[in-house]
PDB file of C-alpha atoms in Angstrom:
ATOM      1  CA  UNK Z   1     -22.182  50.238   2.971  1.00  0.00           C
ATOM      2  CA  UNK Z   2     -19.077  51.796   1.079  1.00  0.00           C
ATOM      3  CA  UNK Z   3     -16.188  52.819   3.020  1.00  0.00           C
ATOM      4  CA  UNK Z   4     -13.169  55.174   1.727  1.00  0.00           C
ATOM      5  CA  UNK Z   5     -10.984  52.918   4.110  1.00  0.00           C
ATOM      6  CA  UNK Z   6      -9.088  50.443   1.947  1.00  0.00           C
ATOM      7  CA  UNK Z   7      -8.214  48.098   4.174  1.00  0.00           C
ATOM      8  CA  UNK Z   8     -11.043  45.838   6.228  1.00  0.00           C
ATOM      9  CA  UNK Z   9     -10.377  43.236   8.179  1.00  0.00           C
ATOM     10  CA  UNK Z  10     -12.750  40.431   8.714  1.00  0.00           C
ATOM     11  CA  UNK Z  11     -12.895  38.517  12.309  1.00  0.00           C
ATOM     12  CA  UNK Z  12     -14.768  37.838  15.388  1.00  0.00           C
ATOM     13  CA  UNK Z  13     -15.150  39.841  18.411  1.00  0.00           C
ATOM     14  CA  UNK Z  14     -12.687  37.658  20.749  1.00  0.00           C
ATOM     15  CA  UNK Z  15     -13.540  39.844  24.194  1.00  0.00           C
ATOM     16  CA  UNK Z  16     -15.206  42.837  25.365  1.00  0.00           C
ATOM     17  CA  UNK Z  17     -14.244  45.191  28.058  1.00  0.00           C
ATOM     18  CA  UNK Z  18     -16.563  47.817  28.819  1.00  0.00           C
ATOM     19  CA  UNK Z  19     -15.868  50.700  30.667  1.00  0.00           C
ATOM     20  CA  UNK Z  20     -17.341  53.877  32.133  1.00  0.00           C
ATOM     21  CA  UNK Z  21     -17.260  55.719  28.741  1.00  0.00           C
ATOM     22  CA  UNK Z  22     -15.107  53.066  26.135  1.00  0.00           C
ATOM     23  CA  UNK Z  23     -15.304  49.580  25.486  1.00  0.00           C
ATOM     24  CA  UNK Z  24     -12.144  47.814  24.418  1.00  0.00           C
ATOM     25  CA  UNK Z  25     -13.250  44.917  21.645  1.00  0.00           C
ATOM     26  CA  UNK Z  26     -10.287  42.293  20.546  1.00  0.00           C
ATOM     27  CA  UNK Z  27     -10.849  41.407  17.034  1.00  0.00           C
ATOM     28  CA  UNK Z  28      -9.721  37.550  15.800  1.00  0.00           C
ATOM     29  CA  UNK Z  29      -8.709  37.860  12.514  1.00  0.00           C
ATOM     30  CA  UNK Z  30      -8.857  33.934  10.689  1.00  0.00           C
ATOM     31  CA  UNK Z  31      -5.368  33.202  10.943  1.00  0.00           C
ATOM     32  CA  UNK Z  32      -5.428  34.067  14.518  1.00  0.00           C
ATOM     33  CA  UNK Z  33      -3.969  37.248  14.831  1.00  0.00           C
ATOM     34  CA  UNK Z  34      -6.308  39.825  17.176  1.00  0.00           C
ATOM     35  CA  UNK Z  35      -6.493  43.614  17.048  1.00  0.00           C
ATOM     36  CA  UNK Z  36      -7.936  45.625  19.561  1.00  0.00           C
ATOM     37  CA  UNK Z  37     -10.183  48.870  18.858  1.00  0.00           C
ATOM     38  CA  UNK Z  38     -11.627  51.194  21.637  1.00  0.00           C
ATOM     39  CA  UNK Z  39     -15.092  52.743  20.277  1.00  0.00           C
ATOM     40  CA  UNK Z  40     -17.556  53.886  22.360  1.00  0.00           C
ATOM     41  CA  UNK Z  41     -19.886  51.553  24.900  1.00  0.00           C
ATOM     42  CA  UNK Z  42     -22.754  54.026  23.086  1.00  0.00           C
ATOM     43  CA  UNK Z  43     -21.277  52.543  19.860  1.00  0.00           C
ATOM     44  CA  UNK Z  44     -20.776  49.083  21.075  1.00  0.00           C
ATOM     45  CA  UNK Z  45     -24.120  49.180  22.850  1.00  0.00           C
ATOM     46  CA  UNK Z  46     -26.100  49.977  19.203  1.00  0.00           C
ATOM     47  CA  UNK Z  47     -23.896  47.515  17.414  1.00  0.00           C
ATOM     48  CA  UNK Z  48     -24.975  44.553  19.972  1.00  0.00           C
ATOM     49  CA  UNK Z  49     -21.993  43.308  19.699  1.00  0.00           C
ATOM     50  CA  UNK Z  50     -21.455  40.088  21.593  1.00  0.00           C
ATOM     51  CA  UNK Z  51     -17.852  37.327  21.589  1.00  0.00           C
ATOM     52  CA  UNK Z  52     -18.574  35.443  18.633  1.00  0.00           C
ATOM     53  CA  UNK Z  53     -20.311  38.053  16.353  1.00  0.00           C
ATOM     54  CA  UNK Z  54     -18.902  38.546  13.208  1.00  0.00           C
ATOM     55  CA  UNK Z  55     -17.588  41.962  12.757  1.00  0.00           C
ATOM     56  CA  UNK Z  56     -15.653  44.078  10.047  1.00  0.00           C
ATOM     57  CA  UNK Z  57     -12.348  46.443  11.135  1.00  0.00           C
ATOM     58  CA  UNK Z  58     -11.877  49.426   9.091  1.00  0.00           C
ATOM     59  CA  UNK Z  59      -8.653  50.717   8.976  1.00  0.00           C
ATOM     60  CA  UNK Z  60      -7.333  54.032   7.700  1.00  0.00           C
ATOM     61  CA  UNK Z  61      -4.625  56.251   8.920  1.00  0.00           C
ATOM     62  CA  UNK Z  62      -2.829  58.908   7.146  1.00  0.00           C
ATOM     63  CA  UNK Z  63       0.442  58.024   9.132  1.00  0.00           C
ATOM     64  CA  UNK Z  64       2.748  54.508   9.408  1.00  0.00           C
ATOM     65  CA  UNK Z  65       5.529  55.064  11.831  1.00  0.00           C
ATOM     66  CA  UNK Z  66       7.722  52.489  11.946  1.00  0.00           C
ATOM     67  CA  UNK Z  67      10.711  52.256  14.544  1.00  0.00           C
ATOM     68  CA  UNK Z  68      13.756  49.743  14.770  1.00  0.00           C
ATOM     69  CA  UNK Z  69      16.081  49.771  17.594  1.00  0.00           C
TER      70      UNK Z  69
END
């Protein structure tokens, strides 16, 4: 698979939530640090995905805002 993202994170699914219409996955990245993505239960559903598997986040945003107090 090629992706036009440039950044992908490897991890492991940490915890699922699954909801009426989204499922919330946490993402632990090797040094620890988790992410959180909401796809889809369809999505997650067709994936399998399960705590444990290993799993690839694609990130890619035209826009960074950053904010300081």
């Amino acid at each position: 698979m090629k992706l036009s993202a440039r950044n992908v994170l490897k991890g492991k699914v940490k915890s699922i939530v699954t909801g009426m219409v989204n499922t919330e996955i946490v993402i632990e990245l090797p040094e620890g640090t988790e992410i959180t993505s909401i796809i889809t239960k369809t999505s997650a559903e067709s994936m399998n995905l399960k705590v444990g598997s290993e799993v690839c986040a694609a990130l890619k945003a035209s826009n960074v805002m950053i904010a300081t107090d």
